[in-house]
Coordinates of C-alpha atoms and ligand atoms in Angstrom, one line a residue:
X241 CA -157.1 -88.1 199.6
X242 CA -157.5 -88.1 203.1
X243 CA -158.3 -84.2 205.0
X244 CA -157.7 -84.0 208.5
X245 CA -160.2 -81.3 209.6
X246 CA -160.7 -79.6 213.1
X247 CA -164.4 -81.5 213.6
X248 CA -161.9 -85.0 213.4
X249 CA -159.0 -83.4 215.6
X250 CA -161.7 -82.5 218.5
X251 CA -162.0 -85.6 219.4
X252 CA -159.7 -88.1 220.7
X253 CA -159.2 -91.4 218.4
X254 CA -160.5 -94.7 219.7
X255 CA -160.4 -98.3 218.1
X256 CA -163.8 -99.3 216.5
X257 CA -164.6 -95.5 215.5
X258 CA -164.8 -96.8 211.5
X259 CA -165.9 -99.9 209.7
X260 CA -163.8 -102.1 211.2
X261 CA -164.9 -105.4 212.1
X262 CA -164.2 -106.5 215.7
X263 CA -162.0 -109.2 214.2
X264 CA -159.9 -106.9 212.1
X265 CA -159.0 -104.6 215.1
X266 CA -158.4 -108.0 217.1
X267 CA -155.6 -109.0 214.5
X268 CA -154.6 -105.6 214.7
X269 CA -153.7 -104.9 218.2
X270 CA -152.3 -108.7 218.4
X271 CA -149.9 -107.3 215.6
X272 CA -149.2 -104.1 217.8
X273 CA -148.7 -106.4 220.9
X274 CA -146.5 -108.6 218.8
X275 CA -144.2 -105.4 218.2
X276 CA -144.5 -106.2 215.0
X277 CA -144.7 -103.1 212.7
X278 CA -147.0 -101.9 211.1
X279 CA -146.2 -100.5 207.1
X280 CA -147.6 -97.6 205.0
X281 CA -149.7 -100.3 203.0
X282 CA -150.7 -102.4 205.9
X283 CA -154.2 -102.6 206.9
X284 CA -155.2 -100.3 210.2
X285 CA -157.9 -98.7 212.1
X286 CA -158.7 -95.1 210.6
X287 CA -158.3 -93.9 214.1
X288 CA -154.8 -95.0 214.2
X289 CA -153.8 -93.6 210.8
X290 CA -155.7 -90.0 211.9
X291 CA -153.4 -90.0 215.6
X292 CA -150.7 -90.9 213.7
X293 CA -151.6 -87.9 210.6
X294 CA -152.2 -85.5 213.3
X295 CA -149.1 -86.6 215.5
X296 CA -146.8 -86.5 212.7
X297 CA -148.1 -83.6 211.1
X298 CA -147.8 -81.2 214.4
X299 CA -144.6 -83.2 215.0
X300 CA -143.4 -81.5 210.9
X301 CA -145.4 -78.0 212.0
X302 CA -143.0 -77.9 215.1
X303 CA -139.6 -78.4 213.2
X304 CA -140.5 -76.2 210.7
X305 CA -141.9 -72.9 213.0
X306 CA -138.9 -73.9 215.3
X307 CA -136.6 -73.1 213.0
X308 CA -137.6 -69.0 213.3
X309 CA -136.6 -68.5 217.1
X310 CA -132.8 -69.6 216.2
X311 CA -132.9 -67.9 213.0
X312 CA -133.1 -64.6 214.6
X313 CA -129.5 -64.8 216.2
X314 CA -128.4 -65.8 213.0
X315 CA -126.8 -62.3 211.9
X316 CA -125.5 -62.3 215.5
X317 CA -124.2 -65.2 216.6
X318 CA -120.9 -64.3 218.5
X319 CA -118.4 -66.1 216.5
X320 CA -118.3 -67.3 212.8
X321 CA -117.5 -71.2 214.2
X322 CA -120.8 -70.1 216.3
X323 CA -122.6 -69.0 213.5
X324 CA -121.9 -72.4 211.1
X325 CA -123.5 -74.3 214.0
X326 CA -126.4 -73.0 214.3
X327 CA -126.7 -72.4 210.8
X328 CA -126.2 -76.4 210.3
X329 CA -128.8 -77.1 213.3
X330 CA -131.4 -74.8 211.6
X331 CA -130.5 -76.7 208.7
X332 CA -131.0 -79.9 210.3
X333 CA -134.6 -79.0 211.8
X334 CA -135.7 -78.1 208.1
X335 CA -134.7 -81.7 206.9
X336 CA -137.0 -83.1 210.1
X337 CA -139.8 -81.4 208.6
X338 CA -138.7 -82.9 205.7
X339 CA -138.7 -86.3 206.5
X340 CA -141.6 -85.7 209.1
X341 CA -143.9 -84.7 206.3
X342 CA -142.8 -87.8 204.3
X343 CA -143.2 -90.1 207.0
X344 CA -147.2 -88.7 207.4
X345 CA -147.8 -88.4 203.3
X346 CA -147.3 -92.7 203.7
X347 CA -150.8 -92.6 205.4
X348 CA -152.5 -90.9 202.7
X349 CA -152.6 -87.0 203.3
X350 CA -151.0 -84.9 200.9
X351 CA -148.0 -82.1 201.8
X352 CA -150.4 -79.3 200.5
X353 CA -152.8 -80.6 202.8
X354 CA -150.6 -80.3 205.8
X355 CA -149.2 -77.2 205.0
X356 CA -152.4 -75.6 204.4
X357 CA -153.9 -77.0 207.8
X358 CA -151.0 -75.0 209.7
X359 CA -151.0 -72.3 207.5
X360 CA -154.7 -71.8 207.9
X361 CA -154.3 -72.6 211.4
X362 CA -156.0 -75.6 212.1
X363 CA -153.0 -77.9 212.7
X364 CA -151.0 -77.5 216.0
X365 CA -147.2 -77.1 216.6
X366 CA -145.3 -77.2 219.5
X367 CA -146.3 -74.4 222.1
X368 CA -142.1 -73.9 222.8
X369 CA -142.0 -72.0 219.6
X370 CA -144.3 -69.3 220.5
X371 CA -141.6 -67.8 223.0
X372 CA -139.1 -65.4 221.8
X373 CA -135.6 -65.6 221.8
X374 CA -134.5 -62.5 223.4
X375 CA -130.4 -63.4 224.3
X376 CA -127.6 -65.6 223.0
X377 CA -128.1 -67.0 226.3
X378 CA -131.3 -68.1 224.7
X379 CA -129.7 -69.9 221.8
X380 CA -127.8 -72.0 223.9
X381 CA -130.9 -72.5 226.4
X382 CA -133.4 -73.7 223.6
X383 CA -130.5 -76.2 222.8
X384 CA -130.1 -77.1 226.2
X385 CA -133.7 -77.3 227.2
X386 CA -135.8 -77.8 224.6
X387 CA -133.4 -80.2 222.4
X388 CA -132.8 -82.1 225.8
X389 CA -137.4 -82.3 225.9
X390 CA -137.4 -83.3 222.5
X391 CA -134.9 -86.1 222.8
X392 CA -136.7 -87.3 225.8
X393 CA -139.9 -87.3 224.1
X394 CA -138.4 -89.0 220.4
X395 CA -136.1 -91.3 221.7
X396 CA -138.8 -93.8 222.8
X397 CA -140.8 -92.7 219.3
X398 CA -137.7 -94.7 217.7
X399 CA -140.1 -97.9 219.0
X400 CA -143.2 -96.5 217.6
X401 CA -145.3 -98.9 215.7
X402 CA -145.5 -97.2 212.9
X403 CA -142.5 -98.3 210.7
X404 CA -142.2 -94.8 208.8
X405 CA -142.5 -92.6 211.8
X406 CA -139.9 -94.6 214.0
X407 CA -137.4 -94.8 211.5
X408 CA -137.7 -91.2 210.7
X409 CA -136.8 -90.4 214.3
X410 CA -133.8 -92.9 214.5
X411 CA -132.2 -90.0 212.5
X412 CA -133.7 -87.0 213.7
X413 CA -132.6 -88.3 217.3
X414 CA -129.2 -88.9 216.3
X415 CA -129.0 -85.2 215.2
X416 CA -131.1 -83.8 217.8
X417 CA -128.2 -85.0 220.4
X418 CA -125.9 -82.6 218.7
X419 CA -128.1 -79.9 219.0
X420 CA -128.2 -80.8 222.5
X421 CA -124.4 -80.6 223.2
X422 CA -124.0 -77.1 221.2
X423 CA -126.6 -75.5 223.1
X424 CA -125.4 -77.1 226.5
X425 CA -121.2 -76.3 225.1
X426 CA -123.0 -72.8 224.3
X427 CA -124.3 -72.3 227.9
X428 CA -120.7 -73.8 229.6
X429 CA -119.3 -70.7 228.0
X430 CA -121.5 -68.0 229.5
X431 CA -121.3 -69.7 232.7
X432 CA -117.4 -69.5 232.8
X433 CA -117.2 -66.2 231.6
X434 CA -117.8 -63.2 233.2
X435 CA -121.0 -62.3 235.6
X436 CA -123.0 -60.5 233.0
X437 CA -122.8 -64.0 230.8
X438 CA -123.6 -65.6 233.8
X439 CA -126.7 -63.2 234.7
X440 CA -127.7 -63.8 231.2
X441 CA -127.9 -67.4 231.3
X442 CA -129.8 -67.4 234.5
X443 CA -132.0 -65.4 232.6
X444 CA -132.2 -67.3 229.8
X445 CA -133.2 -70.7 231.5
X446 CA -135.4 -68.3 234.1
X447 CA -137.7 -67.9 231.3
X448 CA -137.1 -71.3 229.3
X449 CA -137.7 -73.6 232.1
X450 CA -141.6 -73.7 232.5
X451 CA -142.5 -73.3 228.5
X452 CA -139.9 -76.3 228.2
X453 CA -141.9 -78.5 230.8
X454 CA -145.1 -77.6 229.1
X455 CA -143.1 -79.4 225.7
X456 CA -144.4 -82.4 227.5
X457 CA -148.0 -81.9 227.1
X458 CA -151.0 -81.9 229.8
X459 CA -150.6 -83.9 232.9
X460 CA -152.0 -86.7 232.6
X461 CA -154.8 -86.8 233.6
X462 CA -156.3 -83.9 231.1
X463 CA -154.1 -85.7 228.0
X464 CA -157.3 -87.0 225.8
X465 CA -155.0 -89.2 223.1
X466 CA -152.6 -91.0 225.2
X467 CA -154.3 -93.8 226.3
X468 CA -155.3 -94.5 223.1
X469 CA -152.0 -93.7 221.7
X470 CA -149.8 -96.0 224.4
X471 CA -152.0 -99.0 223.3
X472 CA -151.7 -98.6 220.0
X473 CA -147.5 -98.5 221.2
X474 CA -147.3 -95.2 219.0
X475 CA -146.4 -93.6 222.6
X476 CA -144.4 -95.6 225.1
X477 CA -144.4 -93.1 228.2
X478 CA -146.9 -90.8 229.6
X479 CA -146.5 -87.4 229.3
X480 CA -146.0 -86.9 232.8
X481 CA -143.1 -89.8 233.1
X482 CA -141.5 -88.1 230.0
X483 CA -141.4 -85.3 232.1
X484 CA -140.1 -86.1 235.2
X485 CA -137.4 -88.2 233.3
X486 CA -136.5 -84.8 232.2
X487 CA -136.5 -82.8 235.2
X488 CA -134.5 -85.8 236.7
X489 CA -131.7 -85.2 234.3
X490 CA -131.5 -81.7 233.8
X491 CA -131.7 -80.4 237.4
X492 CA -128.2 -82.0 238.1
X493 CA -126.8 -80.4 234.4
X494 CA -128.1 -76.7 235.7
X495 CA -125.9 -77.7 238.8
X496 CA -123.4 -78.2 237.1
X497 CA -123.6 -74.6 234.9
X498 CA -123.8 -73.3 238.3
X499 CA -127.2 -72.1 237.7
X500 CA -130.8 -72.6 239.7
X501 CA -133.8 -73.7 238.3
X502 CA -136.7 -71.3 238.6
X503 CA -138.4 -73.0 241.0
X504 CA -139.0 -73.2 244.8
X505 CA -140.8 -76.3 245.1
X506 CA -138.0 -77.9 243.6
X507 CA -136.4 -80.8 246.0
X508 CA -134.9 -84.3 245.6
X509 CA -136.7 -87.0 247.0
X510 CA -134.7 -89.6 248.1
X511 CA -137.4 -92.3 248.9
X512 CA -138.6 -92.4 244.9
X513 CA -135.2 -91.2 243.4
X514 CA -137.1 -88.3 241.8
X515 CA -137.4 -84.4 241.8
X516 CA -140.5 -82.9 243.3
X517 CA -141.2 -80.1 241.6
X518 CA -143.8 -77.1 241.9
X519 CA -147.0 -76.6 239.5
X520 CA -147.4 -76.1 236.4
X521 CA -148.9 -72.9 234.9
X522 CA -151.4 -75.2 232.9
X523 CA -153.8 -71.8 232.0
X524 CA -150.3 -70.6 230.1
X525 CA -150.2 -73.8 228.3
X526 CA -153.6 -73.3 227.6
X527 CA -153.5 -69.6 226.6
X528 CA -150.6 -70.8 223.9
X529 CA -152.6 -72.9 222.2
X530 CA -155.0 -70.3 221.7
X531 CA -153.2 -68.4 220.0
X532 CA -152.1 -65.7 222.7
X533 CA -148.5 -67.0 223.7
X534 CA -145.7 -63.9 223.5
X535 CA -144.9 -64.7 219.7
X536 CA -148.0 -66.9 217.8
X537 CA -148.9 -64.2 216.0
X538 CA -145.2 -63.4 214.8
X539 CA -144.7 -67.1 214.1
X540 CA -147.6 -67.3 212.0
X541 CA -147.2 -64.2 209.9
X542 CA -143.5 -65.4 208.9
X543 CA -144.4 -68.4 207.9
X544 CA -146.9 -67.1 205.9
X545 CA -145.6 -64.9 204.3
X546 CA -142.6 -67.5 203.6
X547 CA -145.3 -69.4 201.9
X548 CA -146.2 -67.1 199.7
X549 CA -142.7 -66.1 198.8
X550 CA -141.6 -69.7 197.9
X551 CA -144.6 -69.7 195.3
X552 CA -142.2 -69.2 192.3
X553 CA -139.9 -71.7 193.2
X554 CA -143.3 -74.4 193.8
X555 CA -144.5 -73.0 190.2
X556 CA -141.1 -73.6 188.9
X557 CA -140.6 -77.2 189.6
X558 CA -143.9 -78.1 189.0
X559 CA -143.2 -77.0 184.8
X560 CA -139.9 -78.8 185.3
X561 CA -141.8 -81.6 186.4
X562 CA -143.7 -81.3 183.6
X563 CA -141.8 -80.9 181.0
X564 CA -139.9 -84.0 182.4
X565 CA -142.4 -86.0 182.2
X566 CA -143.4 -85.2 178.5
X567 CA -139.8 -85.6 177.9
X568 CA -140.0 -89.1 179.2
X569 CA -143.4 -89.7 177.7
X570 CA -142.3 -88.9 174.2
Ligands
BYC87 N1 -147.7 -77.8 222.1 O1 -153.7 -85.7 224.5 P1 -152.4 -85.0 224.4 C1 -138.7 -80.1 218.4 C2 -151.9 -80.8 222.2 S1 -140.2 -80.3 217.8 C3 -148.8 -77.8 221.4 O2 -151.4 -85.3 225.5 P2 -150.7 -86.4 222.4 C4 -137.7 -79.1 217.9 C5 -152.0 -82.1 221.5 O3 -151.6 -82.1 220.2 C6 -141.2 -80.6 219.2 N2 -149.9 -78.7 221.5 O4 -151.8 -85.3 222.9 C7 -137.9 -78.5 216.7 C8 -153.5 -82.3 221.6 O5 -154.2 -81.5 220.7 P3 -155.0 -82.0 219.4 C9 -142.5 -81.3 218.9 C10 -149.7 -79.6 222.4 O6 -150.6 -86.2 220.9 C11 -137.0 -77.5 216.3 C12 -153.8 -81.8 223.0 O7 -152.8 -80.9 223.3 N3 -142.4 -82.7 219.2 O8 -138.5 -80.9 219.3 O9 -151.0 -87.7 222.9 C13 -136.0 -77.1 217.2 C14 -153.9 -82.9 224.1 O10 -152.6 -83.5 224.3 C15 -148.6 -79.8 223.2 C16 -143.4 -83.5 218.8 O11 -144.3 -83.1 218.2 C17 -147.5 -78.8 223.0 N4 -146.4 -78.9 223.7 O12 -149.3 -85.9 223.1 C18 -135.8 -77.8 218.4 C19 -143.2 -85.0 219.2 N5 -148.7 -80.9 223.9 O13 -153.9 -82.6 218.5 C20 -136.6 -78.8 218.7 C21 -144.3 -85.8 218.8 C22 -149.9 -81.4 223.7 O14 -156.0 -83.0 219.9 N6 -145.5 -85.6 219.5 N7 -150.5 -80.6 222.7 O15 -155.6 -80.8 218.8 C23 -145.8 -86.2 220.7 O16 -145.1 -86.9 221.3 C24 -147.2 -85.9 221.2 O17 -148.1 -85.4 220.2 C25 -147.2 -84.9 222.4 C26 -148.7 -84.7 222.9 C27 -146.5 -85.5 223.6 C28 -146.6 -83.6 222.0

């Protein structure tokens, strides 16, 4: 079984890094080039099934620990139509993990191997979720924001080469759209109603507007897998592109709410169509993936200790399973 370990994630993936034969990743990348896709039992590069382990792994890590932040306004949400939203979102991110952890186990790593890389820390997810949700402005902002970045980023993951990863995300986009509207229908609200609501969403995107950037990844130039990664047509935009496609649209949406983006720098320039916009706190970024963002700690602990509290119900269907099987054998 394959084991993704931290000496493999260090270093960025690149064709030719196995026993491949020149000829073999030839056919390959003429298959990629093709758009043709490439199946679960398909011959590829071991580089190319480790980015795509380690991509779709963090991608499974991320729904999963993104499913705390909202779960803390769950007891609180405003109204009971509120509530059953958000209670049906947070359902929907644990069926992404779901389908995310599926779409990896294709290329040969177990679940238990996945869950005990993040567990034990050695697997990534997305830096967003190590920010606390402190409002219900927030609720509506990490719909908003960081529903509207994920879109952006998974939409062109719909074209990924990998069969099982891209048709994965045809769903997850589809429901990722709502999430988008509720949190966006969730912010309309607080900006029509009265100026502490208002305040409070200013607050909200205040402090959700860089971390949400950061969703993108490092500019360019310091982002070690995406070269390798474009050619292989598992991504299809930098990060930086991703990101100014989504500073492009959602500058005129915080117009709209009647809000201003948290930053000076920001101006449109009419001579490439785009926002300028100031710089990113990259040493944040960095500090997050360390380990030190506001809430990684938090994050962590919970999920552990969710872990360990779901051991009954893994013992439990592993005797069903069993005795199921004798059943059947019998
Ligand atoms: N946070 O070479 P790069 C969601 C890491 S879920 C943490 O550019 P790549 C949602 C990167 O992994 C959102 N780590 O990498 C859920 C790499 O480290 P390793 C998650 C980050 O892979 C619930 C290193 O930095 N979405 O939307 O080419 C509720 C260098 O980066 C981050 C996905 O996972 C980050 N933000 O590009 C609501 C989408 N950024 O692995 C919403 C799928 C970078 O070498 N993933 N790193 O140790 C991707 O599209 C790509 O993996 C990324 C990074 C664009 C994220």
């Amino acid at each position: 079984m394959y084991t993704q370990g931290l000496d493999q994630k260090d270093k960025p993936a690149a064709a030719g890094q196995g026993t491949e034969t020149p000829e073999q990743l030839e056919a390959f990348q003429a298959r990629i080039d093709a758009e043709e896709k490439i199946e679960a039992k398909d011959w590829m590069p071991e580089a190319y099934r480790r980015t795509l382990i380690r991509q779709i792994s963090q991608h499974a890590h991320s729904e999963i620990i993104g499913m705390q932040p909202e779960g803390n306004w769950l007891t609180r949400a405003p109204t009971l139509k509120r509530k059953a939203i958000l209670l049906a979102k947070i359902q929907d991110e644990a069926g992404h993990g779901l389908y995310l952890y599926s779409a990896a186990e294709t290329l040969g790593v177990s679940r238990d191997q996945m869950v005990a890389d993040l567990l034990n820390g050695k697997a990534k997810y997305s830096s967003i979720f190590n920010y606390p949700a402190l409002t219900w402005a927030d609720i509506g902002t990490i719909g908003w924001l960081v529903d509207g970045a994920a879109i952006m980023n998974q939409i062109p993951l719909c074209r990924c080469s990998y069969g099982p990863y891209s048709r994965a995300m045809i769903r997850i986009c589809k429901e990722e759209s709502f999430h988008q509207r509720q949190g966006f229908d969730i912010l309309v609200s607080l900006c029509n109603g009265t100026d502490k609501q208002k305040a409070m969403a200013q607050d909200a995107l205040d402090r959700w507007w860089w971390p949400s950037l950061m969703m993108f990844g490092p500019s360019d130039k310091d982002s070690k897998h995406s070269a390798q990664s474009m050619a292989w047509k598992i991504k299809r935009f930098s990060n930086d592109e991703l990101r100014q496609k989504f500073i492009d649209v959602t500058v005129p949406q915080a117009e709209f709410l009647g809000l201003k983006v948290p930053d000076d720098k920001l101006a449109f320039d009419e001579s490439t169509g785009h926002y300028r916009h100031g710089e990113i706190d990259w040493q944040e970024f960095l500090d997050v993936l360390a380990g030190n963002g506001p809430c990684n700690r938090q994050r962590m602990a919970k999920r552990c200790k969710a872990h360990d509290d779901g051991a009954w119900v893994r013992e439990a269907a592993r005797a069903y399973a069993t005795k199921h099987t004798a059943k059947h054998a019998a």
